[in-house]
XYZ file of C-alpha atoms in Angstrom:
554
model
C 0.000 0.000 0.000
C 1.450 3.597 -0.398
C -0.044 6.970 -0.116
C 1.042 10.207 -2.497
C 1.926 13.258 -0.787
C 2.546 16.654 -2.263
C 6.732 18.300 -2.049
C 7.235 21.832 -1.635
C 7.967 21.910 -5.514
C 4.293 20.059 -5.884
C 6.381 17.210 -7.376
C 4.418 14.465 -5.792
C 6.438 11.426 -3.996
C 5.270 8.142 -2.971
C 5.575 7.319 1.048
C 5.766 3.540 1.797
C 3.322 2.698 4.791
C 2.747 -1.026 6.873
C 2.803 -2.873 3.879
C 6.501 -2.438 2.604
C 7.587 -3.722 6.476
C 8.635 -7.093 7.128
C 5.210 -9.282 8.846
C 7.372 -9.141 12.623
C 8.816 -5.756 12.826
C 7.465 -3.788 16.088
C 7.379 -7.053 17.401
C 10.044 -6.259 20.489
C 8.317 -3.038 21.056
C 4.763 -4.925 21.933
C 6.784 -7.555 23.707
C 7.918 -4.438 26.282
C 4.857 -2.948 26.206
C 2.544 -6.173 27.162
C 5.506 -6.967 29.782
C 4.575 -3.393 31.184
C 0.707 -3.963 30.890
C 1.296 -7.217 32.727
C 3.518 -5.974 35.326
C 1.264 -6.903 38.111
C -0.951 -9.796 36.699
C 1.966 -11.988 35.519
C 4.139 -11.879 38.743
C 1.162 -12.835 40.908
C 0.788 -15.588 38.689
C 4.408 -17.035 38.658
C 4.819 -16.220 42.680
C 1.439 -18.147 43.233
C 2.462 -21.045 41.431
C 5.886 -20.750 42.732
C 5.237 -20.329 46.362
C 2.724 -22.391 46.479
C 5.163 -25.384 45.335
C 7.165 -24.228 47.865
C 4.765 -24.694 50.430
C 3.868 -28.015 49.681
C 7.269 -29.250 48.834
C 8.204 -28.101 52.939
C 4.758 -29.633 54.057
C 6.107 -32.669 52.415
C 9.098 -32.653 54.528
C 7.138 -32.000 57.925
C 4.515 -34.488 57.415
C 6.037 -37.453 56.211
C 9.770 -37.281 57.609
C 9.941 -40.848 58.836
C 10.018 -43.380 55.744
C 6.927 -45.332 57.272
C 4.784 -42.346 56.719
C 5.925 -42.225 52.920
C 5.427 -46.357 52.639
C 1.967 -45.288 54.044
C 1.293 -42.879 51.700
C 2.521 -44.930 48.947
C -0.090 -47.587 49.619
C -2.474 -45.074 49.164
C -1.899 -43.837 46.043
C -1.574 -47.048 44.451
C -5.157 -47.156 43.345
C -7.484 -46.204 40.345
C -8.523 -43.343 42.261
C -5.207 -42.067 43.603
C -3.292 -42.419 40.162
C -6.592 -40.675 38.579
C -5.762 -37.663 40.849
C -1.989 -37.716 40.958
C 0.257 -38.895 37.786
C 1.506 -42.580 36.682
C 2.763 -45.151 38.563
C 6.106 -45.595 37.831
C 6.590 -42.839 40.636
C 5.688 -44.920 43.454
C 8.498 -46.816 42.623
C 11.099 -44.475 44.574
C 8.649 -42.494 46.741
C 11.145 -39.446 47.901
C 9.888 -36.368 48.850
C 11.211 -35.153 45.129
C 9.057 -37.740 43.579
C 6.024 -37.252 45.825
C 6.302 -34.185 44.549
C 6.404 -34.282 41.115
C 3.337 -37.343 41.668
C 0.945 -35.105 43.095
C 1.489 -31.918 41.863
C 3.117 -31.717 38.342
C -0.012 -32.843 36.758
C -2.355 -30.444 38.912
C -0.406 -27.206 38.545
C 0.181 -27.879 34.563
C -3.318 -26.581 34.521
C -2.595 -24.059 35.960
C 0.419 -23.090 34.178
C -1.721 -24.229 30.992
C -4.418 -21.888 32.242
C -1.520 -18.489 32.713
C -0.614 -19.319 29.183
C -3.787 -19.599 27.240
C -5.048 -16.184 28.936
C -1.743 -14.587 28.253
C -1.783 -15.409 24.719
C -5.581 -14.244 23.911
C -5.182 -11.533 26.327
C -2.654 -9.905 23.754
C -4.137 -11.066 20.170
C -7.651 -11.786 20.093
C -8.725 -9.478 22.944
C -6.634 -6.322 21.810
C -8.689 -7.326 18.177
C -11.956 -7.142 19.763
C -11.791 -3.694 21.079
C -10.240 -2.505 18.184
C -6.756 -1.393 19.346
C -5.008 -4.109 17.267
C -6.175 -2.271 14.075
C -4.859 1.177 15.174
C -1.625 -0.605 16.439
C -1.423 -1.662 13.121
C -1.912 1.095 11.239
C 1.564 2.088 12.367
C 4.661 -0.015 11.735
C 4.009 -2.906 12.997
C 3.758 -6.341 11.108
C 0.934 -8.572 10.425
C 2.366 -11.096 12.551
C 4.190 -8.819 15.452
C 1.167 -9.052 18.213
C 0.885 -12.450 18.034
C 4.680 -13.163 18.310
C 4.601 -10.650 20.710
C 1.995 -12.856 22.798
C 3.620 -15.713 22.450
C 7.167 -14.141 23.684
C 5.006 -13.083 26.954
C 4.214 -16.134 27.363
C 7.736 -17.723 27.196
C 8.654 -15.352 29.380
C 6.148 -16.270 31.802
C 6.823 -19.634 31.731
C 10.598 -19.228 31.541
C 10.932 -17.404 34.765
C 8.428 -19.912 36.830
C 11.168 -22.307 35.806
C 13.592 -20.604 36.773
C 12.651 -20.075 40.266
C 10.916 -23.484 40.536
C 14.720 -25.096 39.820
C 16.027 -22.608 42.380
C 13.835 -22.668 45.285
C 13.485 -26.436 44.616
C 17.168 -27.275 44.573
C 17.903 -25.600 47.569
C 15.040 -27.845 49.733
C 17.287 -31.210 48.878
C 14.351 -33.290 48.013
C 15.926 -36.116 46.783
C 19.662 -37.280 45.659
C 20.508 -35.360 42.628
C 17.588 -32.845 43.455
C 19.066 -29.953 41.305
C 19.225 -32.072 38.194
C 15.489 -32.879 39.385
C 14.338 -29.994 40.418
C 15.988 -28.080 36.792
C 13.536 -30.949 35.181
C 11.005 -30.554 37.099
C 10.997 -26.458 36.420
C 11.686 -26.894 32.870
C 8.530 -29.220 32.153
C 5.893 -26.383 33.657
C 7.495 -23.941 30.933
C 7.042 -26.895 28.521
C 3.472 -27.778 29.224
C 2.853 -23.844 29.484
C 4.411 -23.124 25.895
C 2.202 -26.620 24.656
C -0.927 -24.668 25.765
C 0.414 -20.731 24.498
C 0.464 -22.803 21.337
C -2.803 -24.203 21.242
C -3.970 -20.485 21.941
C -2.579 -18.978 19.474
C -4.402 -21.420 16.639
C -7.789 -20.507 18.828
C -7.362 -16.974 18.346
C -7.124 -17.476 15.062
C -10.376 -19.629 14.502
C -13.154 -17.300 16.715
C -13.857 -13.524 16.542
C -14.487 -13.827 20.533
C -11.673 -13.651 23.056
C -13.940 -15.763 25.450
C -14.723 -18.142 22.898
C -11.158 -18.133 22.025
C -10.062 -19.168 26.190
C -12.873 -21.496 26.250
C -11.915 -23.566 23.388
C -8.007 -23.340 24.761
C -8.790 -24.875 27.968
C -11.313 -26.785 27.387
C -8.271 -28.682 25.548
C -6.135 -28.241 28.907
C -8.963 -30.023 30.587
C -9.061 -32.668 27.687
C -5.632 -33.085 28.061
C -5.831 -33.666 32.004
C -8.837 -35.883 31.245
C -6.408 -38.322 28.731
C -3.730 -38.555 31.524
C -6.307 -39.202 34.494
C -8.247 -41.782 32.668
C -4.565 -43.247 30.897
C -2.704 -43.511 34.405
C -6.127 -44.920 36.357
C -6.278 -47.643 33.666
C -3.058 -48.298 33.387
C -2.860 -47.212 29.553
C 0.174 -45.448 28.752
C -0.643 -45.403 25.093
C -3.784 -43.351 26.236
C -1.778 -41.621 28.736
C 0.703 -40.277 25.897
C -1.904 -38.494 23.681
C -1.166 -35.635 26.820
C 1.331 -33.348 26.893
C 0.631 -33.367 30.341
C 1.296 -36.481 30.562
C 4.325 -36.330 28.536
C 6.088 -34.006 31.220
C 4.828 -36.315 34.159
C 6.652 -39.080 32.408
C 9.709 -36.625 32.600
C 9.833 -38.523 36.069
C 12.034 -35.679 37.772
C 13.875 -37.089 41.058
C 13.071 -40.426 39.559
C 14.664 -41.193 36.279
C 15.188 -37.337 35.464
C 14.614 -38.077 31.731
C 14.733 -35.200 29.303
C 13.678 -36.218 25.884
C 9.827 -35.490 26.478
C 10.632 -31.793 26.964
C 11.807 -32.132 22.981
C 8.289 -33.839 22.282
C 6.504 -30.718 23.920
C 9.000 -28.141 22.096
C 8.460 -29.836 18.572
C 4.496 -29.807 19.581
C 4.819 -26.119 20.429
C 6.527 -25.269 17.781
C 4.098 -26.613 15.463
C 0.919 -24.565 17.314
C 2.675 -21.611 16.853
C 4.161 -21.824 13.020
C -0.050 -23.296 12.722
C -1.355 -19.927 14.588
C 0.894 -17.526 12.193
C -0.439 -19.047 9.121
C -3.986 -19.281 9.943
C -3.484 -15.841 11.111
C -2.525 -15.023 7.465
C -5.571 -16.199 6.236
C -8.431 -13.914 7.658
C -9.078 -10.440 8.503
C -7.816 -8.129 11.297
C -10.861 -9.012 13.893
C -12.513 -11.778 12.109
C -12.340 -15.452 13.224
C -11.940 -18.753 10.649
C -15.118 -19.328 11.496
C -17.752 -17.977 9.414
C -20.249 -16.127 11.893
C -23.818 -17.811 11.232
C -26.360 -15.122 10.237
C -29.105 -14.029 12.845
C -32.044 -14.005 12.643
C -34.231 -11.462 10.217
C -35.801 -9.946 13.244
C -35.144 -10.603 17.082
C -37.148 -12.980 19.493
C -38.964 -11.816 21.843
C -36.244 -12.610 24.894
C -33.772 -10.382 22.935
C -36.020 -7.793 22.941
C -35.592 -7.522 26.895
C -32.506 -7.083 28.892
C -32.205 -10.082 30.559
C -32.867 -12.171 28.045
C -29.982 -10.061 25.719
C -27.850 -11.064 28.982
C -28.747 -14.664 28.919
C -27.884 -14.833 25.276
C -24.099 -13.341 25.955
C -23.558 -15.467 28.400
C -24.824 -18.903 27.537
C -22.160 -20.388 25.890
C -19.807 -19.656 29.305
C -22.419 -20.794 31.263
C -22.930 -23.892 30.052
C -19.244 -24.918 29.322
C -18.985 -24.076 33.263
C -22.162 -26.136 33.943
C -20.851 -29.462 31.962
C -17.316 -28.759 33.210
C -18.684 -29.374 37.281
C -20.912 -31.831 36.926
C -18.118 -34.126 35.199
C -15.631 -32.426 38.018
C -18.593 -33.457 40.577
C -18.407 -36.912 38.970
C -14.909 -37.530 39.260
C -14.787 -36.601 42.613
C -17.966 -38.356 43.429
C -16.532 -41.634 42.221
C -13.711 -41.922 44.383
C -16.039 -41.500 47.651
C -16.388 -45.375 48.139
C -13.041 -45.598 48.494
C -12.401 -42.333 50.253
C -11.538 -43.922 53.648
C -9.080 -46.697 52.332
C -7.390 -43.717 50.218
C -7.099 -41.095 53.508
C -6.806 -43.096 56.665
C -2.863 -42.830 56.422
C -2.751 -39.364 55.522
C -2.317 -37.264 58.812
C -3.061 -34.386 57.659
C -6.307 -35.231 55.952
C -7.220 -36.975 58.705
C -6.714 -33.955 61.176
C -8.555 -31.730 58.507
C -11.835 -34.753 58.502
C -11.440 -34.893 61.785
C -11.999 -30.669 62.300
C -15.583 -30.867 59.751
C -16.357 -33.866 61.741
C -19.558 -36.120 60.398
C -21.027 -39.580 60.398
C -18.288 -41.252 57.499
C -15.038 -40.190 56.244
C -17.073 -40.304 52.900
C -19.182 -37.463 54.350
C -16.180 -35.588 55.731
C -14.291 -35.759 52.309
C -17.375 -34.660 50.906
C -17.496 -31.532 52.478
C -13.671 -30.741 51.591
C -14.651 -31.135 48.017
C -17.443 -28.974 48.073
C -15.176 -26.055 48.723
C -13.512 -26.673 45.368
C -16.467 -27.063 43.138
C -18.184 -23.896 45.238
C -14.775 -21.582 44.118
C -14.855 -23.142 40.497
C -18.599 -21.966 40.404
C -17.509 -18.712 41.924
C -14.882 -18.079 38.985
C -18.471 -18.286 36.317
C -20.353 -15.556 39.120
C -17.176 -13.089 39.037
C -16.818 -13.432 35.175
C -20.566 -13.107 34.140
C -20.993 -10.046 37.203
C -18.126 -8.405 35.625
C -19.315 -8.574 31.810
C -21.143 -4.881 32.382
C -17.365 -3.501 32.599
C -16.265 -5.323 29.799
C -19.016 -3.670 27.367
C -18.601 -0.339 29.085
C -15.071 -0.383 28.019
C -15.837 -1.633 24.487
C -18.067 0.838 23.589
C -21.041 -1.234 23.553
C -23.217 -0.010 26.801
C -22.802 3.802 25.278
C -25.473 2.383 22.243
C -28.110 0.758 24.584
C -27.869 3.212 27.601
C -28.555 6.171 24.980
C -32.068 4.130 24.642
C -34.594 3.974 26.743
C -32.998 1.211 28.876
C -32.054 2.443 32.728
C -28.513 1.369 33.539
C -30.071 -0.452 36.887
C -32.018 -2.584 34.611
C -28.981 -2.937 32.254
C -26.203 -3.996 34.739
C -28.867 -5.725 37.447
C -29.545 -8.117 34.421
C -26.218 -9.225 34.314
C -26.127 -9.335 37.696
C -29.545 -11.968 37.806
C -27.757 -14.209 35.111
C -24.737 -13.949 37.455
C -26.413 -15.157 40.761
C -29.125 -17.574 38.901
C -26.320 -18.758 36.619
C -24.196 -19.370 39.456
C -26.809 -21.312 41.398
C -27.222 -23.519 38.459
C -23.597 -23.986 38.661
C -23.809 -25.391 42.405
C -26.773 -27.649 41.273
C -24.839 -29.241 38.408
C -22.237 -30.028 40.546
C -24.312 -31.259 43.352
C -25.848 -33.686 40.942
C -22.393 -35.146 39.855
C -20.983 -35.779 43.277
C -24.312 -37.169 44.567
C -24.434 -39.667 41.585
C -21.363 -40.784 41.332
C -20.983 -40.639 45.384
C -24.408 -42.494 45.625
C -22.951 -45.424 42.927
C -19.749 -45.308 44.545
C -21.092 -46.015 47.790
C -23.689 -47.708 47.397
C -25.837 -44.876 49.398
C -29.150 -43.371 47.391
C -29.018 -40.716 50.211
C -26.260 -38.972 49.526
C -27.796 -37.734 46.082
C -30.024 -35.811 47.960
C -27.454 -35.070 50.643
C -24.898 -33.940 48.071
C -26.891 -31.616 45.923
C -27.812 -29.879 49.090
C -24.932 -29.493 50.461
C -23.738 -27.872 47.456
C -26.360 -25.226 47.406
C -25.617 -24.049 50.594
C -22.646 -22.362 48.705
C -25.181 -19.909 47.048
C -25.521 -17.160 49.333
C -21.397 -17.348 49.378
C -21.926 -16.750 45.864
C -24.493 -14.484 45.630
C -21.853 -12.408 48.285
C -18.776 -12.994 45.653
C -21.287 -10.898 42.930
C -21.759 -8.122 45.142
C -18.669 -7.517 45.832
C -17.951 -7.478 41.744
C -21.158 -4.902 41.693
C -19.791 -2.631 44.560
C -16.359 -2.642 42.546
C -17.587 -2.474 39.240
C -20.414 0.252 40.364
C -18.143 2.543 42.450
C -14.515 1.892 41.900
C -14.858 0.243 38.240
C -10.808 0.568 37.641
C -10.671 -1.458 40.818
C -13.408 -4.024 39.128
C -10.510 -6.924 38.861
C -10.096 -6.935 42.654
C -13.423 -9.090 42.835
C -11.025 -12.510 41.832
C -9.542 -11.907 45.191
C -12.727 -13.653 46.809
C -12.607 -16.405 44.801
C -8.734 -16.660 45.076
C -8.763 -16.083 48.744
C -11.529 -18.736 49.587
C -9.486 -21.626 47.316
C -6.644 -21.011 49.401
C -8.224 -20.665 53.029
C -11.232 -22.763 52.244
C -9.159 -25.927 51.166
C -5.923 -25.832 51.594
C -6.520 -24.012 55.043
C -7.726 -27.161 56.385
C -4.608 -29.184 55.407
C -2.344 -26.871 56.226
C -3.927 -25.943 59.435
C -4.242 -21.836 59.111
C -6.544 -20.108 62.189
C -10.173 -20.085 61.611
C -9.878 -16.627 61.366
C -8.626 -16.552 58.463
C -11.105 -18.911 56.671
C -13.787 -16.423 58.541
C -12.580 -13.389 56.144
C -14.293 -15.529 53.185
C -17.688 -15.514 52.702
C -17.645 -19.626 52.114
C -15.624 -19.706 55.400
C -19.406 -19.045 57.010
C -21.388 -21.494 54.906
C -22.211 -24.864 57.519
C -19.774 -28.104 55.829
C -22.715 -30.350 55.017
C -23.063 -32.810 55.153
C -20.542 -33.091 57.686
C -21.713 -30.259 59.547
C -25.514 -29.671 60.466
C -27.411 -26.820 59.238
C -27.591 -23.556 60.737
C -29.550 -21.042 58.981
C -28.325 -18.102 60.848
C -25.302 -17.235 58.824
C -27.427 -18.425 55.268
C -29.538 -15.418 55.996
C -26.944 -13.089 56.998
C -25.193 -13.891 53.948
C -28.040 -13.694 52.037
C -28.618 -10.373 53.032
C -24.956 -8.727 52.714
C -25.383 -9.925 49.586
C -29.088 -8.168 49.072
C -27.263 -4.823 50.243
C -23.506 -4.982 47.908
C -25.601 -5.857 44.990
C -27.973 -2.887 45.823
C -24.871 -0.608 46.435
C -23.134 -1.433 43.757
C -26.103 -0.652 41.368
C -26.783 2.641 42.941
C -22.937 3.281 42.455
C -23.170 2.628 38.998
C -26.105 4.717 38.262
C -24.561 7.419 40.149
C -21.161 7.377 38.321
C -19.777 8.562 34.552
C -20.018 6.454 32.221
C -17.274 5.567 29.855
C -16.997 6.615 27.148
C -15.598 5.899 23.444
């Protein structure tokens, strides 16, 4: 493309613009400024991860010190279940404190490293399309190809410097003989699974217009992955086992065998995404998807035609890949509750933590432990679907409908109703899961019953986590993000409080630290209706705040 502009002699001469520039240039100058954007969001990701394997790495230590409690441990985890939840085998086979650790936890936090990459990567391609930026960017010097090489340098970043501190931190705990060669492994294969996953992002940027549809189809292939390895290690299939990546780092074995080559397997496998994601990229248009957009309708139904029906619409797609994704996570933990008191009754620490809920059966008492989880998971839908209002207000697409007739208490408390109904849902789904599978498991009908209720008792928690999003978003919207420390702060008091033994004060800052543990616990309604209404008065609040405030603008 070039442009004529007139001289001073009114010769006219021919300026080159973006399209006589190579497809990456500009691409270091994005990579410093999404470092800068992410100056706060990525460090709390790789310290969380990073002190958190800390932590369990020194609870490992403290806990099972004497060999007899790691030959107890080990008998454990040698079932179905245990492998299901933890990695292969072949572990068990030399069960150090290096090995335990790369057992129980390499599997579980490659999701989570899986889950830091994919929203890194759409964060800084399909997202900065979506609201339009990307186009101006690119209107400048800057290649076709420089924000998504950009994104995917973040993310090795990212994922470089977990490493990095993982093989530090780790090598100075002397977890096992050779632990640094183990614990440089073990490092190294959470930036390999992480780059695996950056990879698969940056082909499902490429195929949707939508940066949500975009991170759902990305993890929903982190959780297919973790599926494979579960179901390959419980069965004893290694051929299934090695469709994974995650299950190709696992079989890394760090502080085991300490074998290398599968980091080249998720390398080559990354490498591929990527080189996939720039040449799909070269085959659509700046803020389109692959994906051909079906056309709508010629007129709108009837539900569109009222806010909260246009608010169920936007988020149904999230809502239901959140609804199928607990009930199978309900099921999977539901199916293990049979055997829930062979698997626990050597683990001190789970014991002490059953032992604090109380209840009639370990089953019960594990039950209520679990509930936690699946009530944060749900939590994570609430805070996304309370916090949509902010995302249209900064896109430029509230401006439009609020210029109508529609009051913004009747446009924001309609996200707000999908939000806390959606979210209730959620708790039901998963209810349903852990009773059935718990109930077959078992061999209990009750607990279906038992189980689903226990679960909604979590709703008033939630309905607290959305007003807190509404207060934020209504009165402090450049604060708005702050609402995922509820969720955050109620995983890590909520569950791992009651293995690692904090104060019950601290699980009394959450609003799920007040919910009664059923059904290990009985019912008390008191706090239910307190909760119920604090949640009443944020949610109020919050839409007052918002009706009060500026709006912003495009």
């Amino acid at each position: 493309m070039s442009a004529t502009a007139a001289t001073g002699t009114g010769t006219p001469t021919t300026t080159r613009t973006s399209a006589g520039h190579g497809a990456l240039t500009g691409t270091l100058a994005l990579v410093g400024f999404n470092l800068r954007r992410d100056r706060v969001r990525l460090p709390v990701w790789v310290l969380a991860l990073f002190l958190g394997t800390l932590s369990t790495a020194d609870e490992f230590k403290t806990l099972y010190a004497a060999p007899e409690d790691r030959a107890a441990v080990l008998g454990t985890m040698d079932s179905p279940a245990g492998l299901a939840m933890t990695g292969p085998r072949h572990y068990l086979d030399d069960y150090t404190f290096g090995s335990m650790l790369g057992h129980q936890m390499l599997g579980f936090l490659a999701v989570l490293v899986g889950l830091m990459s994919v929203l890194a990567v759409t964060r800084h391609t399909r997202e900065e399309e979506e609201t339009g930026r990307a186009e101006l960017v690119r209107a400048t010097v800057v290649g076709r190809h420089a924000h998504l090489a950009a994104a995917l340098w973040v993310a090795v970043v990212a994922n470089l410097s977990l490493a990095a501190l993982l093989a530090v931190g780790l090598g100075a705990m002397d977890l096992a003989p050779g632990g640094t060669t183990g614990s440089l492994l073990y490092g190294l294969a959470h930036a390999a699974v992480g780059l695996v996953f950056a990879g698969v992002a940056a082909v499902t940027t490429q195929i949707t217009a939508h940066t949500r549809g975009a991170s759902g189809m990305a993890l929903a292939a982190v959780g297919l992955a973790y599926a494979l390895r579960a179901a390959g290690d419980a069965g004893g299939d290694d051929a299934l086992s090695w469709l994974s990546p995650i299950g190709w780092v696992q079989r890394t074995y760090p502080y085991v065998d300490n074998r290398w080559w599968p980091l080249l397997l998720c390398a080559a496998l990354a490498a591929l995404l990527a080189g996939a994601g720039f040449v799909l990229s070269a085959r659509r248009d700046v803020g389109a998807g692959l994906r051909a957009a079906r056309p709508g309708r010629p007129t709108a139904s009837g539900a569109l035609l009222r806010p909260l029906g246009f608010a169920l619409r936007l988020h149904r797609s999230v809502l239901a890949g959140f609804g199928a994704g607990l009930f199978l996570m309900g099921a999977m933990y539901g199916s293990i509750l049979g055997e829930a008191d062979d698997m626990l009754k050597n683990i001190d620490q789970i014991q002490e933590a059953l032992r604090r809920i109380g209840g009639a059966s370990p089953a019960e008492s594990f039950a209520s432990m679990i509930m936690v989880i699946l009530a944060v998971v749900a939590s994570v839908h609430v805070v996304t679907a309370a916090l949509r209002p902010r995302a249209e207000e900064n896109s430029g697409r509230a401006e439009p409908l609020l210029a109508t007739g529609l009051s913004r208490v009747r446009w924001a408390g309609s996200h707000l109703v999908v939000a806390l109904a959606g979210g209730t849902a959620l708790l039901l789904l998963a209810g349903l899961g852990i009773g059935l599978a718990g109930a077959a498991s078992a061999g209990d009908s009750g607990l279906v019953l038992s189980l689903t209720g226990a679960a909604l008792a979590y709703a008033p928690a939630l309905w607290v986590t959305a007003g807190v999003a509404a207060v934020l978003f209504g009165w402090l919207p450049r604060a708005a993000q702050a609402a995922w420390a509820v969720p955050a702060y109620a995983f890590v008091t909520g569950y791992l409080g009651q293995l690692l033994r904090f104060p019950d004060w601290m699980n009394g800052l959450s609003p799920f630290g007040h919910v009664p543990q059923l059904p290990a616990a009985p019912m008390d309604w008191t706090p239910m209706a307190v909760l119920t209404l604090v949640a009443a008065a944020l949610v109020l609040l919050g839409l007052e705040g918002f009706r009060r405030r500026d709006l912003q603008t495009k």
